[in-house]
Coordinates of C-alpha atoms in Angstrom, one line a residue:
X1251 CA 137.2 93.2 124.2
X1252 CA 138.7 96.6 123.2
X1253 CA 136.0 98.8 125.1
X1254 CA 136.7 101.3 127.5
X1255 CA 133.5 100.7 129.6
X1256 CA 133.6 104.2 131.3
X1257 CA 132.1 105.5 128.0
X1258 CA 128.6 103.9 128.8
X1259 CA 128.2 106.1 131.9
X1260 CA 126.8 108.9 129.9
X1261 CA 124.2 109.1 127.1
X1262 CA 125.2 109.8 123.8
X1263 CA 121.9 110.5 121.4
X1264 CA 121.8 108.0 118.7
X1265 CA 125.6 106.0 119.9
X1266 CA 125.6 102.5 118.5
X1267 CA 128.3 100.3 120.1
X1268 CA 128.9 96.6 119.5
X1269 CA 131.5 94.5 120.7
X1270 CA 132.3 90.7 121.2
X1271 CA 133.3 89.2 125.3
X1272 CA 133.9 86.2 126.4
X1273 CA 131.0 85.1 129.1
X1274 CA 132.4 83.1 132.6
X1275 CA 130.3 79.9 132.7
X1276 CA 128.9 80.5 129.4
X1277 CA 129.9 78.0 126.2
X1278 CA 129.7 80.7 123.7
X1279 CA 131.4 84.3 122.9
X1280 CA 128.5 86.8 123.1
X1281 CA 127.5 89.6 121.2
X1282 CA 126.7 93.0 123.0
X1283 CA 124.5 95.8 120.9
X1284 CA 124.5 99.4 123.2
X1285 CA 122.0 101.4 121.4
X1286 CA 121.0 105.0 123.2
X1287 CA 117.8 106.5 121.6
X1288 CA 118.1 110.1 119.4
X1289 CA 116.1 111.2 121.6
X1290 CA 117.1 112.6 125.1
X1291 CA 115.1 111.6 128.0
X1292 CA 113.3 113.8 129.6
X1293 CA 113.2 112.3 133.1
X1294 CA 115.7 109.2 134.4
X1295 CA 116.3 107.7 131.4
X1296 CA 115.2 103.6 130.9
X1297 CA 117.4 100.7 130.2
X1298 CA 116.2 97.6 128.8
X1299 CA 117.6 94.6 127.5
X1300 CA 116.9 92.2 124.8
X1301 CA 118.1 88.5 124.3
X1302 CA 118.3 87.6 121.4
X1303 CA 116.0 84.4 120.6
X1304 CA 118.2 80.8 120.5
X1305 CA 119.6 80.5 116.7
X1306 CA 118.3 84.0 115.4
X1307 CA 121.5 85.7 116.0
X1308 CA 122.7 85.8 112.2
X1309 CA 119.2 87.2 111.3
X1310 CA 119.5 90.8 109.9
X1311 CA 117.2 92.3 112.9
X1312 CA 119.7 91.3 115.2
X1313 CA 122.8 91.6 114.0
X1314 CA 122.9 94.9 111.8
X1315 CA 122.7 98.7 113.5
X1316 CA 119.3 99.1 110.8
X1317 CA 117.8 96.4 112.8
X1318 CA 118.9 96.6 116.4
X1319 CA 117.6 100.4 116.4
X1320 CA 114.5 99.8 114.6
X1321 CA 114.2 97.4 117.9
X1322 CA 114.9 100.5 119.7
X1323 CA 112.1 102.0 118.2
X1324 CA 110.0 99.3 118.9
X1325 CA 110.2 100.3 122.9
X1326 CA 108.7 103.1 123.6
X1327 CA 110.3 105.2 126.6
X1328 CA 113.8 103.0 126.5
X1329 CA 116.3 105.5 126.6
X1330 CA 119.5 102.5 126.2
X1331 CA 119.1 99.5 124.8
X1332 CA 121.8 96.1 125.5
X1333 CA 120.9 93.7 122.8
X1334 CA 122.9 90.3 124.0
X1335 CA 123.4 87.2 122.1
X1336 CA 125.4 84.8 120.3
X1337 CA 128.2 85.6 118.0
X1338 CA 126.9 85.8 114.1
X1339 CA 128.2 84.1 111.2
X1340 CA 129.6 85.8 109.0
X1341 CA 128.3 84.4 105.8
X1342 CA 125.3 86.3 104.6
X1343 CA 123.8 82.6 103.0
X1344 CA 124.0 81.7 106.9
X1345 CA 120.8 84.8 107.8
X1346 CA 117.9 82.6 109.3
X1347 CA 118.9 79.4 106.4
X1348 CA 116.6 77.2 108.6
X1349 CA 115.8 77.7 111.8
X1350 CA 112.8 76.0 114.1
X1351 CA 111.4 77.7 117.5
X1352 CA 111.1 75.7 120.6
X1353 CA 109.1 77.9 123.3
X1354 CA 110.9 76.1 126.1
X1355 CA 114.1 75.6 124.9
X1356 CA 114.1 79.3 124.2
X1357 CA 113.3 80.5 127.3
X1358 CA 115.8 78.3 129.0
X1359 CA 118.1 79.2 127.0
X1360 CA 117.2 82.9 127.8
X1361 CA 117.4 82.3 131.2
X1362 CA 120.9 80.9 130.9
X1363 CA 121.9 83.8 129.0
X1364 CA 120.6 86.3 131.6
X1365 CA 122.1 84.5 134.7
X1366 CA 125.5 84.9 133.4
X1367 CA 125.7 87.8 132.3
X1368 CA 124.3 90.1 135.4
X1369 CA 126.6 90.8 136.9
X1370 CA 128.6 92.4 133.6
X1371 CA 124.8 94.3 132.4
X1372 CA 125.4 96.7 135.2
X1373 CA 128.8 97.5 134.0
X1374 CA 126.6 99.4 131.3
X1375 CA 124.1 101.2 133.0
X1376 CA 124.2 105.1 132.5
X1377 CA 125.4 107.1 135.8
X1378 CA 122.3 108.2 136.0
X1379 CA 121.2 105.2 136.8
X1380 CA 120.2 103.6 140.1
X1381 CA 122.4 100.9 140.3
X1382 CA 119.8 99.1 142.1
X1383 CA 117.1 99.2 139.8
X1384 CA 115.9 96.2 138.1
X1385 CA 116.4 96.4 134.0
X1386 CA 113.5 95.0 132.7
X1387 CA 114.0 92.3 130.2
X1388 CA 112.0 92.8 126.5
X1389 CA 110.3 90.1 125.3
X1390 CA 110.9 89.7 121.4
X1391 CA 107.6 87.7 119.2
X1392 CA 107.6 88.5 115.6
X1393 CA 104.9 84.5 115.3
X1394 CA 107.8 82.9 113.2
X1395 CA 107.8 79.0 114.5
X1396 CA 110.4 78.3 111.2
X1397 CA 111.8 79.2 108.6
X1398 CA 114.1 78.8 105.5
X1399 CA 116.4 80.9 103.0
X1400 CA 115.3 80.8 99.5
X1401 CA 117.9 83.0 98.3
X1402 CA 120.0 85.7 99.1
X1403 CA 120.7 88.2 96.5
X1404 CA 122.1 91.7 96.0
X1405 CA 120.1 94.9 94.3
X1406 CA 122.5 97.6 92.6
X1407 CA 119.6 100.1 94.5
X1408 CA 118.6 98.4 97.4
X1409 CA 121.7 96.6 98.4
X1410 CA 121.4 93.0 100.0
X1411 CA 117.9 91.4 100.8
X1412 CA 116.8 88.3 101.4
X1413 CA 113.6 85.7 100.1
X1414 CA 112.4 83.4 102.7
X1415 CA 109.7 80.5 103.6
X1416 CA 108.6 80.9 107.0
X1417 CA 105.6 79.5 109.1
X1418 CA 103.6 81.7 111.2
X1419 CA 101.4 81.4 114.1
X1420 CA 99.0 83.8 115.4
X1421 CA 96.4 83.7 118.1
X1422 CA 93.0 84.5 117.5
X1423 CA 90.4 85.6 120.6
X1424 CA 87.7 83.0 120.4
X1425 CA 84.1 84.3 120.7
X1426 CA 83.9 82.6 124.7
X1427 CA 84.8 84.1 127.3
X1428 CA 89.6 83.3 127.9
X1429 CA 89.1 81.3 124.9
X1430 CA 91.8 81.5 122.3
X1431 CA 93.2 79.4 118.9
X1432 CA 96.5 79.4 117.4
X1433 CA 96.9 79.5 113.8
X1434 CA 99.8 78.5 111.5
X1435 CA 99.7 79.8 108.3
X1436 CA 102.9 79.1 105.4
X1437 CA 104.6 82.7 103.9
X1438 CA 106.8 83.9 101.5
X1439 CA 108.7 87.1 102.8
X1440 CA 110.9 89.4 101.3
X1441 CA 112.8 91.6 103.5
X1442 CA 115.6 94.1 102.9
X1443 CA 119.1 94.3 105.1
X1444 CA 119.0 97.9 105.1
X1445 CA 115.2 97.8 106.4
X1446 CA 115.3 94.0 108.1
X1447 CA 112.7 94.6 111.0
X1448 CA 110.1 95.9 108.1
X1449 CA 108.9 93.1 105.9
X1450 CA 109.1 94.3 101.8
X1451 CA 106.4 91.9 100.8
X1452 CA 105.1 88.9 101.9
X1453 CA 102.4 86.7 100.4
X1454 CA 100.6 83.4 101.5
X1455 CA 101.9 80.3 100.1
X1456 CA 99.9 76.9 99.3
X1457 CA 101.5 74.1 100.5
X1458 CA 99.1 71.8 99.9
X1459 CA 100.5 71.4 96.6
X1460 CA 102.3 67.9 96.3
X1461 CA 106.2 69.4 95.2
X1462 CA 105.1 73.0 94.8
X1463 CA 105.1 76.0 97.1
X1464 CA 102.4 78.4 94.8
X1465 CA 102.0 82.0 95.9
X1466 CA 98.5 83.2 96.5
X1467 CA 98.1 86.8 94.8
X1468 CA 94.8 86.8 95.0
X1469 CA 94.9 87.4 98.5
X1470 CA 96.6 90.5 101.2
X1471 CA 98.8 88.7 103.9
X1472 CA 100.1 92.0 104.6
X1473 CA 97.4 94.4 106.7
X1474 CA 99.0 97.8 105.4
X1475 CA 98.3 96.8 102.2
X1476 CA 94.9 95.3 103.3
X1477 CA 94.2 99.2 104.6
X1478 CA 96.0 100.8 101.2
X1479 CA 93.5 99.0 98.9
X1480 CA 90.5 99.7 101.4
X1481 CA 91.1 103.1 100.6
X1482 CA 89.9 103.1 97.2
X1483 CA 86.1 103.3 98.6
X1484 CA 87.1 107.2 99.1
X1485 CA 86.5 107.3 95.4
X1486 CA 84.0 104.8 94.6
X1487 CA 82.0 107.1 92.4
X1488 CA 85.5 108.0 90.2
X1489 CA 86.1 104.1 89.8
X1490 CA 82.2 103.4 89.1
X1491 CA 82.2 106.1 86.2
X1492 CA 85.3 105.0 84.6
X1493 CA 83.6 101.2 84.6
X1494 CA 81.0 102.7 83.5
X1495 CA 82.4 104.2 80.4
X1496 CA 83.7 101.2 79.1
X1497 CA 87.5 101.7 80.5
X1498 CA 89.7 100.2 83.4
X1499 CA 90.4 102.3 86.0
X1500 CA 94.3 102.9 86.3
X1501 CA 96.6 102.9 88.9
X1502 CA 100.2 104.0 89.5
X1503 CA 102.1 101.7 92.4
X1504 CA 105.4 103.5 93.4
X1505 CA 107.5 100.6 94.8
X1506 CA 106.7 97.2 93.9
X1507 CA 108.9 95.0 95.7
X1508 CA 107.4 91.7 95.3
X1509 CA 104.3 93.0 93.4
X1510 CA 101.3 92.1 95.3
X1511 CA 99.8 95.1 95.6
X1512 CA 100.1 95.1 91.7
X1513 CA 98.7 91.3 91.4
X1514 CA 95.9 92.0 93.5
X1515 CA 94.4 95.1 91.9
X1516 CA 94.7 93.6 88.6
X1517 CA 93.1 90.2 89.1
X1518 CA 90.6 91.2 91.9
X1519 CA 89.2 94.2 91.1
X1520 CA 90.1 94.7 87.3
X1521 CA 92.3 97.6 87.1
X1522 CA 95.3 98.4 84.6
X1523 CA 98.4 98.8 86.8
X1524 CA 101.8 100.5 86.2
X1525 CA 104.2 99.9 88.4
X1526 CA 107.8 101.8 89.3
X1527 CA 110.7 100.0 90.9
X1528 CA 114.2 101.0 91.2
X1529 CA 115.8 98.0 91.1
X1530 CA 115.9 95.3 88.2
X1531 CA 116.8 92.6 90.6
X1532 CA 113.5 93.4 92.9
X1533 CA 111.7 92.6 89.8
X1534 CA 113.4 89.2 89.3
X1535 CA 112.6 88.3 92.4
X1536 CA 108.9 89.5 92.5
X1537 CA 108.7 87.5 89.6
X1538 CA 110.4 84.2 90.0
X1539 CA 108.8 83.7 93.6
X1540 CA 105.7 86.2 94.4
X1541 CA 103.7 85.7 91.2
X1542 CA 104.5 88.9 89.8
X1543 CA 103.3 88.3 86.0
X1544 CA 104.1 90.6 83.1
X1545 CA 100.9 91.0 80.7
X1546 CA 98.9 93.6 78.8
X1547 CA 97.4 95.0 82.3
X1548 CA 100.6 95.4 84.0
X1549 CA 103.5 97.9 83.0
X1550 CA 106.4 98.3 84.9
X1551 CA 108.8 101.3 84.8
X1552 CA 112.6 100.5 86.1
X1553 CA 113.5 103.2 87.7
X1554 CA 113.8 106.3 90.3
X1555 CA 109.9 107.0 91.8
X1556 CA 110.3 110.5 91.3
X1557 CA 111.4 110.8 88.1
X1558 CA 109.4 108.5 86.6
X1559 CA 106.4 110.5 88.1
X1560 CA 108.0 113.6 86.6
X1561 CA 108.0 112.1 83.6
X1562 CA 104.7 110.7 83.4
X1563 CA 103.0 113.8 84.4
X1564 CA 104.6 115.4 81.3
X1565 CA 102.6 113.4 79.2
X1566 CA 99.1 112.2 78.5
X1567 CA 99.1 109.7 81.8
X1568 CA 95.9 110.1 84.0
X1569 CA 95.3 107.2 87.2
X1570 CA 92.4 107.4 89.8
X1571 CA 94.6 106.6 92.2
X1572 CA 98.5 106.3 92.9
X1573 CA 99.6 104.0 95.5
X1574 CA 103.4 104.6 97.1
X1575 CA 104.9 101.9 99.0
X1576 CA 108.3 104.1 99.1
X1577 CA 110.6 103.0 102.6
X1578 CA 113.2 105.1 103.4
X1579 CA 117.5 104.5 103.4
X1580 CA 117.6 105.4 107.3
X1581 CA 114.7 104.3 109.1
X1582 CA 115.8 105.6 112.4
X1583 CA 115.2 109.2 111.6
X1584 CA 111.9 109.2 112.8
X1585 CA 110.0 108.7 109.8
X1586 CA 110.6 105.1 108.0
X1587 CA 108.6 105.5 104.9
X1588 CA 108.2 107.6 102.9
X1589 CA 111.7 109.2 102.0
X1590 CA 111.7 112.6 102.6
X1591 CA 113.1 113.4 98.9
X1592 CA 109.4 112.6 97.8
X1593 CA 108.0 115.4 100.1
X1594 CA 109.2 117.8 98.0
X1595 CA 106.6 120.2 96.4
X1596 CA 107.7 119.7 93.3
X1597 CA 106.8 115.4 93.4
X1598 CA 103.6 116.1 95.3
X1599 CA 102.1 118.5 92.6
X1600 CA 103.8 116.0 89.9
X1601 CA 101.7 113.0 91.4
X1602 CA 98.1 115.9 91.9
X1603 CA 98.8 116.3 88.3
X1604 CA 99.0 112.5 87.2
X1605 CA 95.3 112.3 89.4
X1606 CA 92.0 112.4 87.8
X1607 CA 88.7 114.2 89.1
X1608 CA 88.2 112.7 93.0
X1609 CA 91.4 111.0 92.5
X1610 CA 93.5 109.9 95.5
X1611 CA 96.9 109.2 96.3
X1612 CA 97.3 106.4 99.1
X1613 CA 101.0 106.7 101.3
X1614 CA 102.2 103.7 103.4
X1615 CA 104.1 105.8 106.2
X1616 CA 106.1 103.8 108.6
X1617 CA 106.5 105.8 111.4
X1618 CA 107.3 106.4 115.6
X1619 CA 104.3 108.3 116.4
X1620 CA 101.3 109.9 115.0
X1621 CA 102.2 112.7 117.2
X1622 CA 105.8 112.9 116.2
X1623 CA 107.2 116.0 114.5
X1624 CA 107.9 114.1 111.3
X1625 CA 104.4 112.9 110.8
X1626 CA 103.0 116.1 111.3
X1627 CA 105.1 117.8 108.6
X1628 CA 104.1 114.8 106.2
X1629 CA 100.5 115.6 106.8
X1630 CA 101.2 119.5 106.4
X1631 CA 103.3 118.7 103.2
X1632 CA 100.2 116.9 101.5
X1633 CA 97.9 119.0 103.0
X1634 CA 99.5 122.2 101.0
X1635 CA 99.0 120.3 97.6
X1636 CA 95.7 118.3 98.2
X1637 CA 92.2 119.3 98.9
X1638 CA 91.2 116.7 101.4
X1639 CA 92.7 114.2 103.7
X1640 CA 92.0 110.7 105.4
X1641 CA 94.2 108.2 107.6
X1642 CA 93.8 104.6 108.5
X1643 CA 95.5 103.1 111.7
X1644 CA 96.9 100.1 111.2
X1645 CA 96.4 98.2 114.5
X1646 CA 99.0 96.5 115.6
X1647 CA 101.4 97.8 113.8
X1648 CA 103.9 100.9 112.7
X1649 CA 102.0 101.8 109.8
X1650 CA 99.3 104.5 108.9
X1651 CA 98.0 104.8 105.6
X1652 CA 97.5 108.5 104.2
X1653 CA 95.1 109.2 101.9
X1654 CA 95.1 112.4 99.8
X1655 CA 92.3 113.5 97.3
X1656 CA 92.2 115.6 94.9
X1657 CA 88.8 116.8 96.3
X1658 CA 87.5 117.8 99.3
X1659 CA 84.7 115.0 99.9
X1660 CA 84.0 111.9 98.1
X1661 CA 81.0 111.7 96.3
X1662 CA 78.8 108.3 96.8
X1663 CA 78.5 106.1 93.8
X1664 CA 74.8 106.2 92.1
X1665 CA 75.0 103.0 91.1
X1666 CA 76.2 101.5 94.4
X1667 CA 73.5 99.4 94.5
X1668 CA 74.3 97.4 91.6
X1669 CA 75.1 93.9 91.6
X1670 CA 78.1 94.2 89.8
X1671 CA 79.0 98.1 91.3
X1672 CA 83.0 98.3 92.5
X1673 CA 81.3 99.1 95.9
X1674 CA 80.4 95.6 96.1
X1675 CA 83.2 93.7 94.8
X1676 CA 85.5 96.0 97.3
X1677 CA 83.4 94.8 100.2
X1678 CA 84.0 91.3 98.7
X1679 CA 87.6 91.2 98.8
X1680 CA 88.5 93.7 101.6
X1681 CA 87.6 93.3 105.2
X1682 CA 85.5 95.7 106.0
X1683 CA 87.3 97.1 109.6
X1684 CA 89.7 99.6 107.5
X1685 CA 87.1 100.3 104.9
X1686 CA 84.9 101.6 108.1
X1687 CA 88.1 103.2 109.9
X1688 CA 88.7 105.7 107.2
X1689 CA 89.3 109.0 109.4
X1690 CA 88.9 112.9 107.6
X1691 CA 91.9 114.7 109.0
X1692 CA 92.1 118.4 108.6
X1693 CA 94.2 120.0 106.1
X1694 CA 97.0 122.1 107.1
X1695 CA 97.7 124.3 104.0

C-alpha cells in the first residue's frame, strides 16, 4: 500500500489521499479516496463514507480529486470523507462507456463492500474520533439508470471532457395523498474532467426516431438554465420596446458549451445571439451533437470571456441582456462558478457598458452556501457596479442565479397585454415557479 496510516489521525484542511489495498475476502483491489474538508470543524469533526456505486468507478466523479471533493462538498457538516471502491481503468475511452443500474444488485454489492472493509475504515478515523461511533454511510443518486460514451475528446482550454447518452429517472409527487411516478426520460450530457460532478450541458434527446438520436433545442433540460432565461421578465418592458421598434433584442452568452442556452433564445423567443467560448473544440462538439447551428442570428466569438467583453465594449455593441455560464478551474474553493478573474471591476463595468437602458446581466453561480463568504463578496462585487439586484434559488440544486440591472426597478411592459407581447410568449416557454421566485436583494455598494 505505501501509506503510513498514522497520518490519518489528525486533520489536515483540504489533504487528498488515495491509495490502492488489497481487501481479505473481497475479489477485487479497492480504491480508497481520504478527503478532509478546507474547512476546520468547529466541534468533533464528522466522518462519512461513500461506496462507490457497482461499475461507476472509472467515471470522472469518482475517480479524480475535482470530483471526489466536489462529493465533499455535497455533504454538508462532513469534516473527512473515505470514498471506497473498485480499482479504475486507466483508459480514459473506459469513463462510464456503458453502464446499466441494477437497484438490488447495487445495494448488495454495497453491502459486500461495507462488510469487508470495517474493520480497516476505522484504521482512518481522526484521533479525535470516538472509535465507537458509527460512520454513517452516504447514499449517492445522481437518476442515471444507463448510459453510454459518445466520445471522449480533449479541449486545448478546457482539457479532457466527455459527451454521453444517458437515461434518467426521476420521481414525481402524485397529486394523492404517498402517491408517486417515476419517469425516464433520454439525454445528451456534456461534462468536463476538471468539473465532472457539474454537468456542462445537457439537452433532451428524441428517441423515437427510427436510427436517430435528435437533440431537442427547443426545450431546457437543465433547471439553472430554465431560472437564467426566466430572468429576462426583469426587463420585459426593454425587450417589448426593442420588438416594438422593429429590432431583435440581443444577447451576449459568455460560455457556450454545448449551446443550448444559445439555441433556445434564438428559436423560442426571437433574439440575435452572440456567443463567447474559449475553446474551438467545445464548439465542435456543441455542434456535431447538441444542435448548436451557425446562421445569420447566431455569432460566436472563440475566445477568452473577458477579453472579448473588453473588446466588444470598445465598440458600437449594445445587448439587453448578457448571460454568463462561466465555471471555474478549482471548484473546491468555495465558489464553483463564476471564476473570480471576472470579478474584477474592470469586467464588471466592461459588461454595464455593453448593457442597454434596464438591461440585465444574468450569473449562473455554483456555489457551497448562500451564506458563504465567497457569495457574499460576489454579491458586493456586482452590487458596486449595478443599480439593482435579484437572485433565483435553484431548488434542488447548487446553483443561484444572479441577476444584475442596470436600473434600480424594472418597469412593466405597456403592452403586456398583447397577444403577441414577450410577456406572453416567456410565460409560454418558461415555467412559471422561477419567473415568480425572482427575489430583490439589497445592494452592497
Amino acid at each position: 500500500m505505501g501509506v503510513d496510516i498514522q497520518i490519518f489521525e489528525a486533520l489536515i484542511p483540504g489533504r487528498f489521499i488515495s491509495f490502492n489495498i488489497p481487501i481479505p475476502d473481497h475479489t477485487n483491489i479497492l480504491r480508497f479516496a481520504v478527503l478532509d474538508s478546507p474547512i476546520p470543524p468547529t466541534g468533533v469533526p464528522q466522518v462519512a463514507t461513500l461506496i462507490v456505486p457497482k461499475d461507476r468507478e472509472s467515471d470522472w466523479i469518482f475517480c479524480t480529486e475535482s470530483g471526489n471533493f466536489q462529493l465533499l462538498f455535497s455533504s454538508p457538516g462532513v469534516s473527512r470523507l473515505i470514498l471506497i471502491g473498485k480499482v479504475p481503468l486507466e483508459d480514459p475511452a473506459s469513463v462510464f462507456v456503458r453502464y446499466k443500474y441494477d437497484k438490488d444488485q447495487d445495494a448488495q454489492y454495497r453491502r459486500d463492500v461495507g462488510i469487508s472493509v470495517e474493520t480497516f475504515l476505522f484504521t482512518l478515523i481522526p484521533k479525535v474520533v470516538d472509535k465507537a461511533a458509527t460512520i454513517p454511510l452516504l447514499d449517492f443518486a445522481d437518476g442515471v439508470v444507463s448510459g453510454v460514451v459518445l466520445e471522449v475528446v480533449v479541449g486545448a482550454r478546457v482539457g479532457e471532457m466527455l459527451v454521453e447518452d444517458v437515461e434518467l429517472e426521476s420521481v414525481l409527487e402524485g397529486s394523492c395523498i404517498n402517491t408517486t411516478t417515476k419517469v425516464r426520460e433520454f439525454m445528451r450530457r456534456l461534462r468536463f474532467k476538471r468539473m465532472p460532478n457539474h454537468v456542462q450541458t445537457m439537452v433532451r434527446i428524441d428517441s423515437l426516431k427510427v436510427g436517430k438520436k435528435v437533440p431537442d433545442v427547443g426545450v431546457l433540460a437543465q433547471q439553472y438554465c430554465i431560472a437564467m432565461v426566466a430572468s429576462l421578465s426583469v426587463i420585459e418592458y426593454c425587450v417589448e420596446e426593442r420588438i416594438r421598434l422593429g429590432s431583435k433584442p440581443r444577447a451576449l452568452c459568455l460560455g457556450v458549451g454545448g449551446g443550448t442556452l444559445l439555441s433556445f433564445l434564438r428559436s423560442k423567443l426571437g433574439f440575435e445571439v452572440e456567443g463567447a467560448e474559449m475553446d474551438e473544440e467545445v464548439l465542435r462538439v456543441g455542434r456535431k451533437y447538441f444542435g448548436l447551428g451557425d446562421c445569420e442570428t447566431v455569432k460566436i466569438h472563440v475566445g477568452d470571456a473577458i477579453e472579448i467583453v473588453q473588446k466588444l465594449a470598445s465598440g458600437n455593441n449594445e445587448f439587453e441582456v448578457i448571460m454568463v455560464d462561466l465555471n471555474a478551474w478549482e471548484p473546491w474553493t468555495g465558489t464553483g462558478a463564476p471564476p473570480v478573474e471576472f470579478l474584477s471591476r474592470e469586467s464588471l463595468w466592461a459588461c454595464r457598458c455593453l448593457i442597454r437602458d434596464y438591461g440585465i446581466l444574468v450569473m449562473n453561480v455554483i456555489t457551497q452556501s448562500k451564506s458563504s463568504s465567497s457569495y457574499r463578496a460576489l454579491v458586493q462585487d456586482l452590487g458596486s457596479v449595478f443599480d439593482g439586484l435579484y437572485e433565483i434559488d435553484v431548488g434542488g440544486e447548487d446553483n443561484v442565479v444572479l441577476i444584475a440591472s442596470t436600473s434600480t426597478e424594472p418597469l412593466p411592459s405597456p403592452v403586456a397585454d398583447s397577444h403577441n407581447s414577450f410577456r406572453k410568449k416567456l410565460r409560454t416557454v418558461i415555467a412559471g415557479e422561477y419567473l415568480d421566485s425572482i427575489k430583490k436583494i439589497p445592494c452592497q455598494s
